[in-house]
mmCIF file of C-alpha atoms in Angstrom:
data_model
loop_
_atom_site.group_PDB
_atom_site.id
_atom_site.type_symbol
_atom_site.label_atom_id
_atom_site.label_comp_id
_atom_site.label_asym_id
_atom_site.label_seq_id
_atom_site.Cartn_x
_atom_site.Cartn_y
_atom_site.Cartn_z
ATOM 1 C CA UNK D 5 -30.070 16.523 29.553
ATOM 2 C CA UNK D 6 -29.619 14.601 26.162
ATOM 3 C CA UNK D 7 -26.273 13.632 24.604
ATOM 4 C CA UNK D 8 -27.782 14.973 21.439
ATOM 5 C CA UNK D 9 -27.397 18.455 23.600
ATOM 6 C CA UNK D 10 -24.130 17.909 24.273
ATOM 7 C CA UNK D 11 -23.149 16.882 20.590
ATOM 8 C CA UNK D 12 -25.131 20.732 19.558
ATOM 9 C CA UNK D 13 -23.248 22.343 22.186
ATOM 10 C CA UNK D 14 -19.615 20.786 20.448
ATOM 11 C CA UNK D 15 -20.544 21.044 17.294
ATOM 12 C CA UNK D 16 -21.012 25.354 18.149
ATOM 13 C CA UNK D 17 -17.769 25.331 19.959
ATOM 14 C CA UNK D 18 -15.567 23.863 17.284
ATOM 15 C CA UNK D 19 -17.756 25.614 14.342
ATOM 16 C CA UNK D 20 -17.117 29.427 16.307
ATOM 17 C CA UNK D 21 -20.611 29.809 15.783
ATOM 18 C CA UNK D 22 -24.785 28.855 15.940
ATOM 19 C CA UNK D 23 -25.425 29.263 11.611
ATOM 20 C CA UNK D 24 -22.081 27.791 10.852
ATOM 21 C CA UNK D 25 -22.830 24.683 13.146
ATOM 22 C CA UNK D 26 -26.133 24.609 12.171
ATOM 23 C CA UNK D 27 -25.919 24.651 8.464
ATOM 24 C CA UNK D 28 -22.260 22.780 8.091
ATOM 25 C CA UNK D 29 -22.705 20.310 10.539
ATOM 26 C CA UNK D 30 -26.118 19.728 11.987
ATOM 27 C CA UNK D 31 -28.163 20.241 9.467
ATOM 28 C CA UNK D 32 -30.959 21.966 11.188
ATOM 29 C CA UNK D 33 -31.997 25.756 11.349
ATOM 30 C CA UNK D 34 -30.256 28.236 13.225
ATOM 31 C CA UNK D 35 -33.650 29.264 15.538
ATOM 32 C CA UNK D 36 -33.975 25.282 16.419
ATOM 33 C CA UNK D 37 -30.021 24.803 17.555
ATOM 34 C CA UNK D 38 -30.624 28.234 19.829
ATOM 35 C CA UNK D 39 -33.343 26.762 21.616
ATOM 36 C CA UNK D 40 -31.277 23.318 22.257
ATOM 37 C CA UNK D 41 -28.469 25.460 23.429
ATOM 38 C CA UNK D 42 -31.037 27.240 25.622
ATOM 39 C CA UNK D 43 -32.380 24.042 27.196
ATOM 40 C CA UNK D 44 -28.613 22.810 28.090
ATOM 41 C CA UNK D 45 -27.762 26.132 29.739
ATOM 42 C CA UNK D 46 -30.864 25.571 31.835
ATOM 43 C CA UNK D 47 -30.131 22.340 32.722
ATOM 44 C CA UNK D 48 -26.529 22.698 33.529
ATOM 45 C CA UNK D 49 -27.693 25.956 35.749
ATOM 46 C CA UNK D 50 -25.037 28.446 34.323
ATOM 47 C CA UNK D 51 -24.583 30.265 30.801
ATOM 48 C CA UNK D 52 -22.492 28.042 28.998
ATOM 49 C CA UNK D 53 -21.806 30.517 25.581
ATOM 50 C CA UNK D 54 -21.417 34.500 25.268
ATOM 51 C CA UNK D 55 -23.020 35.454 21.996
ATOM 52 C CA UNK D 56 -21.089 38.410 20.184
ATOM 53 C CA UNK D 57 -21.091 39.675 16.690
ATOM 54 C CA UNK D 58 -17.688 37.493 15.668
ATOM 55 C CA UNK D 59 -20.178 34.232 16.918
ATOM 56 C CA UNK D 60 -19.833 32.389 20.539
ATOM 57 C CA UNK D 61 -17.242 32.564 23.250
ATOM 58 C CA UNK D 62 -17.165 30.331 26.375
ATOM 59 C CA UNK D 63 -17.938 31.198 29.607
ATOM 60 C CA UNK D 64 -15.643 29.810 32.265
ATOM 61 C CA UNK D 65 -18.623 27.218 32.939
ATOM 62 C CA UNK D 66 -18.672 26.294 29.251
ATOM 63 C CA UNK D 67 -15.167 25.803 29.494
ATOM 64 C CA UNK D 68 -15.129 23.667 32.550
ATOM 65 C CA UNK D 69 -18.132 21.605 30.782
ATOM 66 C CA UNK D 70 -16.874 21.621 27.521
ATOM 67 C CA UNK D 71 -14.101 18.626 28.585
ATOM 68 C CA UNK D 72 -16.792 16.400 30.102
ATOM 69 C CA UNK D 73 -19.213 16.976 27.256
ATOM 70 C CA UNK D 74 -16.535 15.762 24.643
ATOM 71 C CA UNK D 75 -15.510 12.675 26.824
ATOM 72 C CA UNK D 76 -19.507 12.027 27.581
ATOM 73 C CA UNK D 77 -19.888 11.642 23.954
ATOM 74 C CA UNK D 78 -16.614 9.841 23.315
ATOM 75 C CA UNK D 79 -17.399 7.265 25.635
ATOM 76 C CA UNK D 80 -21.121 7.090 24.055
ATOM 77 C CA UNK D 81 -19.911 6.255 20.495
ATOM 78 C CA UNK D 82 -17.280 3.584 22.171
ATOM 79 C CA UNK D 83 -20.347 2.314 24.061
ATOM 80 C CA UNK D 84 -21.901 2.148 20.756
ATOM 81 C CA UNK D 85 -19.263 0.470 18.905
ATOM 82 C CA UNK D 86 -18.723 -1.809 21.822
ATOM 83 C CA UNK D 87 -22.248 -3.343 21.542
ATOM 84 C CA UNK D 88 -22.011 -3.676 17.559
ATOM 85 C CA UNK D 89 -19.021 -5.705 17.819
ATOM 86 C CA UNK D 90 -20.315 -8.072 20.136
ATOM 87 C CA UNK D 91 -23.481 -8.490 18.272
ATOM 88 C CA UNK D 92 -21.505 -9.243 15.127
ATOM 89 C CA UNK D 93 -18.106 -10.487 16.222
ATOM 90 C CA UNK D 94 -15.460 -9.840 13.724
ATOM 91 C CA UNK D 95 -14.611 -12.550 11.044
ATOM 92 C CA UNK D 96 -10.933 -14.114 11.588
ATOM 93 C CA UNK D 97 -8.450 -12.528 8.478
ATOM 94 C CA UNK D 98 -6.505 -13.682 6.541
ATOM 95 C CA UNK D 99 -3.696 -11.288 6.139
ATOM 96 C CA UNK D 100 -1.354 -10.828 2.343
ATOM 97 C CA UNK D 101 1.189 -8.683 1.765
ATOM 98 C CA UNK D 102 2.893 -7.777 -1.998
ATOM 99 C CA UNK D 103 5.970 -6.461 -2.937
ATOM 100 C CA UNK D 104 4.509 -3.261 -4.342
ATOM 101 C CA UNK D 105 3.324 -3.248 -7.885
ATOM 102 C CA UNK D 106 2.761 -7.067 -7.131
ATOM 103 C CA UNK D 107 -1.107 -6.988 -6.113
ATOM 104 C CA UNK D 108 -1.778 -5.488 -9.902
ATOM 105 C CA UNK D 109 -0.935 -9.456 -11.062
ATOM 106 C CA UNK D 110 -1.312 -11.801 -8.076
ATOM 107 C CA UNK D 111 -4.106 -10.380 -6.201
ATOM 108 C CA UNK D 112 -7.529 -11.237 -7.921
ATOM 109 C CA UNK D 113 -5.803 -14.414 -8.961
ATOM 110 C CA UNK D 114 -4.946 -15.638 -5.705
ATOM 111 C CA UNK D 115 -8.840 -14.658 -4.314
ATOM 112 C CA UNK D 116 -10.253 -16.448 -7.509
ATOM 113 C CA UNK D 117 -7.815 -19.944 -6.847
ATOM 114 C CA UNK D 118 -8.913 -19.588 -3.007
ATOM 115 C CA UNK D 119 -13.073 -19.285 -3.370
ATOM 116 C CA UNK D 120 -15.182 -20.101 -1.081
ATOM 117 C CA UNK D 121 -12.015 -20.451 1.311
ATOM 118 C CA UNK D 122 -12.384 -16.832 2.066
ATOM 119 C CA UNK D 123 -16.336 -16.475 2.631
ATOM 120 C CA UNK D 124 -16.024 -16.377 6.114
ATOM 121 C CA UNK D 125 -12.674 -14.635 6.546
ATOM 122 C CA UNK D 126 -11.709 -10.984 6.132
ATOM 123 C CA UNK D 127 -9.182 -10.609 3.632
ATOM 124 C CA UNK D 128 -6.258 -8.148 4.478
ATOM 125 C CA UNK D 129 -4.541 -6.838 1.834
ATOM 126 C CA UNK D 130 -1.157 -4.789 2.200
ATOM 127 C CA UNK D 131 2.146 -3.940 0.407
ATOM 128 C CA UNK D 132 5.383 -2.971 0.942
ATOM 129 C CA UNK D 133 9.413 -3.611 0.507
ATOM 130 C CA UNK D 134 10.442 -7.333 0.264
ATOM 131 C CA UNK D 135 12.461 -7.165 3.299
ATOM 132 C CA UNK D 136 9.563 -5.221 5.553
ATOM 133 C CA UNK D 137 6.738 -8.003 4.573
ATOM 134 C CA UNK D 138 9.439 -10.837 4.851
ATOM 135 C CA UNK D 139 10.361 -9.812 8.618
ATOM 136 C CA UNK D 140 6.216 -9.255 8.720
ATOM 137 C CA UNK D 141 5.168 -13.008 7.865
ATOM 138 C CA UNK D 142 7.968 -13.950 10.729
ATOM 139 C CA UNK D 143 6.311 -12.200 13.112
ATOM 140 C CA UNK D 144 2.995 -13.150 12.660
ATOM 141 C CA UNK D 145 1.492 -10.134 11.423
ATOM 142 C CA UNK D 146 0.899 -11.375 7.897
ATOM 143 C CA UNK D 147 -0.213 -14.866 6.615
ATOM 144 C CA UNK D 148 1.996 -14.468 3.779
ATOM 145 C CA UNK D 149 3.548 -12.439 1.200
ATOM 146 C CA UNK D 150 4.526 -12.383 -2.447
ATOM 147 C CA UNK D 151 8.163 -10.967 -2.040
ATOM 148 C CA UNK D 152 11.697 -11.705 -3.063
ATOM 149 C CA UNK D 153 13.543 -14.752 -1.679
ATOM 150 C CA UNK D 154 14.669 -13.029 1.839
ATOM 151 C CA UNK D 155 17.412 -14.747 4.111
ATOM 152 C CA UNK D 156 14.894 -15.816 7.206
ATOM 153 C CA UNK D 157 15.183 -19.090 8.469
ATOM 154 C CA UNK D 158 11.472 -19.642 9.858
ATOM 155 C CA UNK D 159 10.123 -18.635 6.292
ATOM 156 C CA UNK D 160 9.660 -21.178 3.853
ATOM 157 C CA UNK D 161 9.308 -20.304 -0.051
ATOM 158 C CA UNK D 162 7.314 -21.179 -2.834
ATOM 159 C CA UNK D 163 8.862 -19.955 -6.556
ATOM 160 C CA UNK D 164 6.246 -18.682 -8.455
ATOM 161 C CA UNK D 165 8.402 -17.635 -11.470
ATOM 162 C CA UNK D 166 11.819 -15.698 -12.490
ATOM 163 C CA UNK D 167 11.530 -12.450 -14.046
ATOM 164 C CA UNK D 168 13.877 -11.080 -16.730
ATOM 165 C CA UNK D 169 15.677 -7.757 -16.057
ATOM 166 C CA UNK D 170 15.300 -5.204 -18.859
ATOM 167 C CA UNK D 171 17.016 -1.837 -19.202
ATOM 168 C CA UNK D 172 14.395 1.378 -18.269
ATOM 169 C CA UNK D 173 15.226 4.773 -20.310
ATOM 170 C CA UNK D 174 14.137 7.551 -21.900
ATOM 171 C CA UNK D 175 11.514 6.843 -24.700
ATOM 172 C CA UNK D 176 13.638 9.473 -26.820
ATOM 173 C CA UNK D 177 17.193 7.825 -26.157
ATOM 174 C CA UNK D 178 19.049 6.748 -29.400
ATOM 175 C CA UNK D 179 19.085 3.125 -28.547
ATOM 176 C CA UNK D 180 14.980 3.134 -27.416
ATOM 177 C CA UNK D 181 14.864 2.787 -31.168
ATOM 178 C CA UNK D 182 16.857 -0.976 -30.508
ATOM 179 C CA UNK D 183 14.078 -4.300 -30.082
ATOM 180 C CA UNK D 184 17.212 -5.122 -27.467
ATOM 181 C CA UNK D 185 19.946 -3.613 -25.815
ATOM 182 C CA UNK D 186 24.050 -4.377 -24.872
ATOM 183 C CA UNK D 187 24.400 -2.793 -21.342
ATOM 184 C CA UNK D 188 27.620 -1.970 -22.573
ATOM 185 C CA UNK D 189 26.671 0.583 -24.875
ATOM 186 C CA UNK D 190 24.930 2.702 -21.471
ATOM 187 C CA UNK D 191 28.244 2.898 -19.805
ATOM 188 C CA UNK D 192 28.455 6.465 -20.527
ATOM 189 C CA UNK D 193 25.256 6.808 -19.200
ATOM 190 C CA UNK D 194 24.195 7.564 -15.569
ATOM 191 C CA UNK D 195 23.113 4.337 -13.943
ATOM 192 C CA UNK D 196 20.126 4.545 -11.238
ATOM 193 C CA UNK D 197 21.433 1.600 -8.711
ATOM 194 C CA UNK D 198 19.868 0.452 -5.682
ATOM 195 C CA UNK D 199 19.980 1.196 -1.858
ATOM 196 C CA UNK D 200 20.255 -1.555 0.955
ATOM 197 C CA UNK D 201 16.698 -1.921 0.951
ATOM 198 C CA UNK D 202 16.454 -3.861 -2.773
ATOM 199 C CA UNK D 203 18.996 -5.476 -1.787
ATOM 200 C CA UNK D 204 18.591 -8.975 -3.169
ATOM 201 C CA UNK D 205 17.897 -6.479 -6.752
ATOM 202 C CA UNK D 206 21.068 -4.687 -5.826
ATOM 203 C CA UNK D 207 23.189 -7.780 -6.048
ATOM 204 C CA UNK D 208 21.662 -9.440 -9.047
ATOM 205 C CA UNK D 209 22.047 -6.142 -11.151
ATOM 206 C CA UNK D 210 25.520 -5.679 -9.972
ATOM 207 C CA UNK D 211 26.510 -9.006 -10.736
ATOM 208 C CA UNK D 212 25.512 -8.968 -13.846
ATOM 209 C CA UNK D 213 27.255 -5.710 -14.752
ATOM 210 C CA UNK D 214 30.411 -7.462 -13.590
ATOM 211 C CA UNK D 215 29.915 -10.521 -15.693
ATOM 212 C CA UNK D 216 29.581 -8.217 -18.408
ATOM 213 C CA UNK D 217 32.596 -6.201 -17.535
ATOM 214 C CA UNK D 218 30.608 -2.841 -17.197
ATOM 215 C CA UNK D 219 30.631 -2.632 -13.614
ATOM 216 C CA UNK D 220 29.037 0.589 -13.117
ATOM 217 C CA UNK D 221 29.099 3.366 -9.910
ATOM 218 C CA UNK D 222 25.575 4.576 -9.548
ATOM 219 C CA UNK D 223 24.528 8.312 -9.970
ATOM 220 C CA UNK D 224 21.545 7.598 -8.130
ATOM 221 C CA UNK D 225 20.458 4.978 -5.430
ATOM 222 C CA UNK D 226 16.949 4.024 -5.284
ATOM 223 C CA UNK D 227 14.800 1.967 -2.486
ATOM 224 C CA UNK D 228 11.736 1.002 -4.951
ATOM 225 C CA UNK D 229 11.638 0.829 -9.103
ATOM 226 C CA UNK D 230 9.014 3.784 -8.961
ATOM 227 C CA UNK D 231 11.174 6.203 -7.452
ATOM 228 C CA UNK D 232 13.741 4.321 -10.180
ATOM 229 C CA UNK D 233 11.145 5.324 -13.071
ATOM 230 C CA UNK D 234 11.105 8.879 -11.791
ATOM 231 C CA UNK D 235 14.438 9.274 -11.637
ATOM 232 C CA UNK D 236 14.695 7.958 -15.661
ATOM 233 C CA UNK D 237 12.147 10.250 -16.631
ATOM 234 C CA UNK D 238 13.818 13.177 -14.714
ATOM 235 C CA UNK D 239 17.615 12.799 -14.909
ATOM 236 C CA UNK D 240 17.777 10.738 -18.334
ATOM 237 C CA UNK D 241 19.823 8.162 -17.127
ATOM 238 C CA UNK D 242 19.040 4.095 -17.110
ATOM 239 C CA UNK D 243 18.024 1.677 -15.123
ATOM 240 C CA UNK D 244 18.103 -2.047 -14.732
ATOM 241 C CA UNK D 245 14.610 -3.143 -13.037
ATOM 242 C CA UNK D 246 12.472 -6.300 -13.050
ATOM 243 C CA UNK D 247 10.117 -6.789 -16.166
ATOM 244 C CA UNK D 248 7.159 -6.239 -13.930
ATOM 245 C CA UNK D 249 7.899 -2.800 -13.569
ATOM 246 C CA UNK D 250 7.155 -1.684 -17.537
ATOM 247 C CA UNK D 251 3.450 -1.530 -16.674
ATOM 248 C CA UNK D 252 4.152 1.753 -14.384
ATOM 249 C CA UNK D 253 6.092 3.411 -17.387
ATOM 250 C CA UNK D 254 4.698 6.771 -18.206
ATOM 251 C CA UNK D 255 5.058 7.706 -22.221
ATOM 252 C CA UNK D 256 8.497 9.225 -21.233
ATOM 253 C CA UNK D 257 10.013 5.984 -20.260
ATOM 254 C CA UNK D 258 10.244 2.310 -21.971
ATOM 255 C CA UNK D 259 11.954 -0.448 -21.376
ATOM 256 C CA UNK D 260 13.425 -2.921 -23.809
ATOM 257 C CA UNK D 261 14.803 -6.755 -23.097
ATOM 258 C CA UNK D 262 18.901 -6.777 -22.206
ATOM 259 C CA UNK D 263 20.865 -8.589 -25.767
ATOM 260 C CA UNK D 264 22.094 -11.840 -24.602
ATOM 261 C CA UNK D 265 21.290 -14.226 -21.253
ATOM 262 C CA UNK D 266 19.606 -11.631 -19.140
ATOM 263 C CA UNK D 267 19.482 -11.741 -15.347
ATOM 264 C CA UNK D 268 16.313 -12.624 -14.023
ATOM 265 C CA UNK D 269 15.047 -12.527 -10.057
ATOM 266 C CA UNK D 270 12.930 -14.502 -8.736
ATOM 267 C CA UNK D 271 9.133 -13.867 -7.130
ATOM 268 C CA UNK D 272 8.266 -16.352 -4.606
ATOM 269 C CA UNK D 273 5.438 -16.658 -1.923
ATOM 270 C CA UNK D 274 6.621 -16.897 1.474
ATOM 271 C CA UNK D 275 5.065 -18.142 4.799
ATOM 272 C CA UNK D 276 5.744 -18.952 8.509
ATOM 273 C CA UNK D 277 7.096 -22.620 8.692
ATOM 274 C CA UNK D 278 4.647 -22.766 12.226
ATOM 275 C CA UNK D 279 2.121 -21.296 9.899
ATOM 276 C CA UNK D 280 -0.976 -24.163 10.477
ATOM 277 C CA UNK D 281 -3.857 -21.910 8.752
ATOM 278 C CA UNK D 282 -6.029 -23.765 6.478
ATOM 279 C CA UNK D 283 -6.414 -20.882 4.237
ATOM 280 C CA UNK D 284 -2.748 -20.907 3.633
ATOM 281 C CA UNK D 285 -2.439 -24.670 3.239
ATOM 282 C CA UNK D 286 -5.163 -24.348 0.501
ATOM 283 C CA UNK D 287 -2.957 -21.705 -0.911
ATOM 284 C CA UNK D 288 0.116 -23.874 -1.212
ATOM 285 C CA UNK D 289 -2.038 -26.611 -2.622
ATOM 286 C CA UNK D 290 -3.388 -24.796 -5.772
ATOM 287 C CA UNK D 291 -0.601 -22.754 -6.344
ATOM 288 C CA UNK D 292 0.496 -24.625 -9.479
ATOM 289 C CA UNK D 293 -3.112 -23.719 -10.108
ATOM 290 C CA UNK D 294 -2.117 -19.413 -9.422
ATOM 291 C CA UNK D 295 0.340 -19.714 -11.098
ATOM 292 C CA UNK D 296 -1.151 -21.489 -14.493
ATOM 293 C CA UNK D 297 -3.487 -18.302 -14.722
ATOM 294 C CA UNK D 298 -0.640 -16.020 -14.020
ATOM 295 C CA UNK D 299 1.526 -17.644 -17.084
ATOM 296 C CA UNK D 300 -1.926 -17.962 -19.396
ATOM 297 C CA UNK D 301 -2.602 -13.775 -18.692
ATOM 298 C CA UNK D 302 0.752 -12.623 -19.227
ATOM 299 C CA UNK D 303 1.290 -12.530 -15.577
ATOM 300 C CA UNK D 304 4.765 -13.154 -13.620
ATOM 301 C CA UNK D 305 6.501 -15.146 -16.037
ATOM 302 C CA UNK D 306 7.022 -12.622 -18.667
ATOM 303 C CA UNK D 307 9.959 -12.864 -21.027
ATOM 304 C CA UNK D 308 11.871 -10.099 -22.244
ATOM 305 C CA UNK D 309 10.434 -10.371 -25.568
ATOM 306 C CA UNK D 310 6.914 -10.018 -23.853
ATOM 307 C CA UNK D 311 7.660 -6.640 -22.251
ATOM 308 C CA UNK D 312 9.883 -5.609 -25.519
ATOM 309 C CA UNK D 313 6.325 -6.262 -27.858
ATOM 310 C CA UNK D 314 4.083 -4.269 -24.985
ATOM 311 C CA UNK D 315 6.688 -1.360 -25.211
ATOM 312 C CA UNK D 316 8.004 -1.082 -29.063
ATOM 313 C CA UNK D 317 6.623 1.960 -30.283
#
C-alpha cells in the first residue's frame, strides 16, 4: 500500500465519484484511478467503495478506513513540512504594523531607508486601529508600528509629522465649490463623529468644534475614516478626517482644507522601550532620513493646501 493510494481513495470520497476525482483533482484518466482503487481494496482485504449510477458510496470498511487514510496522509504532509523546515530554518522577522491607509506612504520608504538590514530577516507587514497595534508593540507581537500617540507607558514615540484635518463631503455640496471651508457653515449638516476606538481623532475633532463654538452631536459614529468616506458618499453629511485620508476618496467625495488654524494629529512611530533589536535601532537612527523622503514625495507632512490642489476640481 502507497500513500498515493490513499490520497486516490480521498480524493473519490470527497469528489462523490471516479471521473469527477479523476478529471478535477487528479488529473489522470478515469480507467487508471479504477485500477488504483482496485489495488487498495486488495490490499486492505475488503471492498472499500459501492459503485452505483449517482457515483461511489462507502462500505462500512471504507468508512472505518476512510479516518485513518485522511490522518495517514495528514501526518505525511506534516512529516513533509517538518523536514523542510529544518533543512531551511526560518529567517528571524521583523514585524510592522500601520494604522490602516498608512502602509500606502510609509511602507516602501521605511524598506528602502532600512536596506540591506532586512536581507536576512522576514519582513511582517500588518495593519490595523491605532489602539490594537499600540497594545500589539507592548506585547511583543510587533516590532513597531506607525500609529497615533497612544497612552502606554512601555512605548516610546518617535513624531514623524502632524497632519492637518480637512472637512470630507459630497463632491456636489454647495461649498465643494470653496478652495477652503468655515466648519461653521456645516452646522446644519449631519456630522459623521467618531466611536471610542479613534479615540485620540475623537477628541481632537471635538475640540476643535468647541473652540470654534460649533460643537456638534454626531449623526453617525465611525471606528475608521473608510467607513467615514462611505458614510459621506451615502448619507451626504461631513466629516472631519486626517489629510491622509483624501487619497481613498471616490469621485463622489472631496475634501477641502478647514479656513483658519486647522487641527492637525499627529503620526508617530512607536516601539517597546525593552525593544533591543538592531533592525529597530537602525530604524530610529535614519528616521530623519524616512522621513526626508516622506516630506520630498508628498508623504505625511501634507498641508491643507496640498490635499486642497490634489482635490480642486
Amino acid at each position: 500500500m502507497e500513500l498515493r493510494h490513499l490520497r486516490y481513495f480521498i480524493a473519490v470520497v470527497e469528489e462523490g465519484g471516479l471521473t469527477a476525482a479523476a478529471e478535477r483533482r487528479l488529473h489522470t484518466s478515469q480507467p487508471s484511478l479504477s485500477r488504483q482503487i482496485r489495488d487498495l481494496e486488495y490490499e486492505v482485504g475488503a471492498p472499500l467503495l459501492t459503485r452505483t449510477t449517482h457515483g461511489v458510496e462507502l462500505t462500512p470498511a471504507g468508512r472505518a478506513f476512510l479516518d485513518h487514510a485522511r490522518l495517514a496522509v495528514a501526518q505525511a504532509s506534516t512529516a513533509v513540512e517538518a523536514a523542510r523546515r529544518a533543512a531551511r530554518p526560518e529567517k528571524p522577522a521583523f514585524r510592522m504594523g500601520f494604522l490602516i491607509g498608512e502602509e500606502v506612504d510609509w511602507l516602501a520608504k521605511v524598506t528602502r531607508a532600512l536596506g540591506e538590514d532586512l536581507s536576512s530577516l522576514e519582513l511582517r507587514v500588518s495593519s490595523g486601529y491605532s489602539p490594537q497595534l499600540a497594545e500589539e508593540v507592548e506585547q511583543g507581537k510587533l516590532d513597531v508600528a506607525i500609529i497615533r500617540r497612544e497612552p502606554r507607558p512601555e512605548l516610546a514615540y518617535r513624531l514623524l509629522g502632524r497632519e492637518p484635518i480637512v472637512v470630507v463631503l459630497p463632491s456636489d455640496h454647495v461649498l465643494a465649490q470653496h478652495s477652503e471651508i468655515d466648519v461653521i457653515d456645516l452646522k446644519a449638516e449631519p456630522f459623521i463623529g467618531f466611536s471610542e476606538v479613534p479615540h485620540i481623532l475623537r477628541d481632537i475633532v471635538d475640540g476643535y468644534l468647541e473652540r470654534r463654538g460649533a460643537p456638534m452631536t454626531p449623526a453617525q459614529v465611525i471606528d475608521n475614516f473608510a467607513v467615514g468616506i462611505s458614510h459621506v458618499a451615502s448619507t451626504r453629511g461631513f466629516a472631519l478626517l486626517p489629510a491622509y485620508a483624501a487619497n481613498y476618496l471616490p469621485w463622489s467625495v472631496v475634501s477641502r482644507p478647514l479656513k483658519g488654524e486647522a487641527p492637525t494629529i499627529d503620526l508617530v512611530l512607536g516601539y517597546h522601550r525593552a525593544n533591543r533589536s538592531p533592525v529597530l535601532r537602525a530604524l530610529l537612527e535614519r528616521l530623519n532620513e524616512i522621513v526626508g523622503i516622506a516630506e520630498n514625495t508628498g508623504g505625511l507632512l501634507r498641508t491643507a493646501d496640498m490635499a486642497a490642489r490634489r482635490h480642486m476640481g
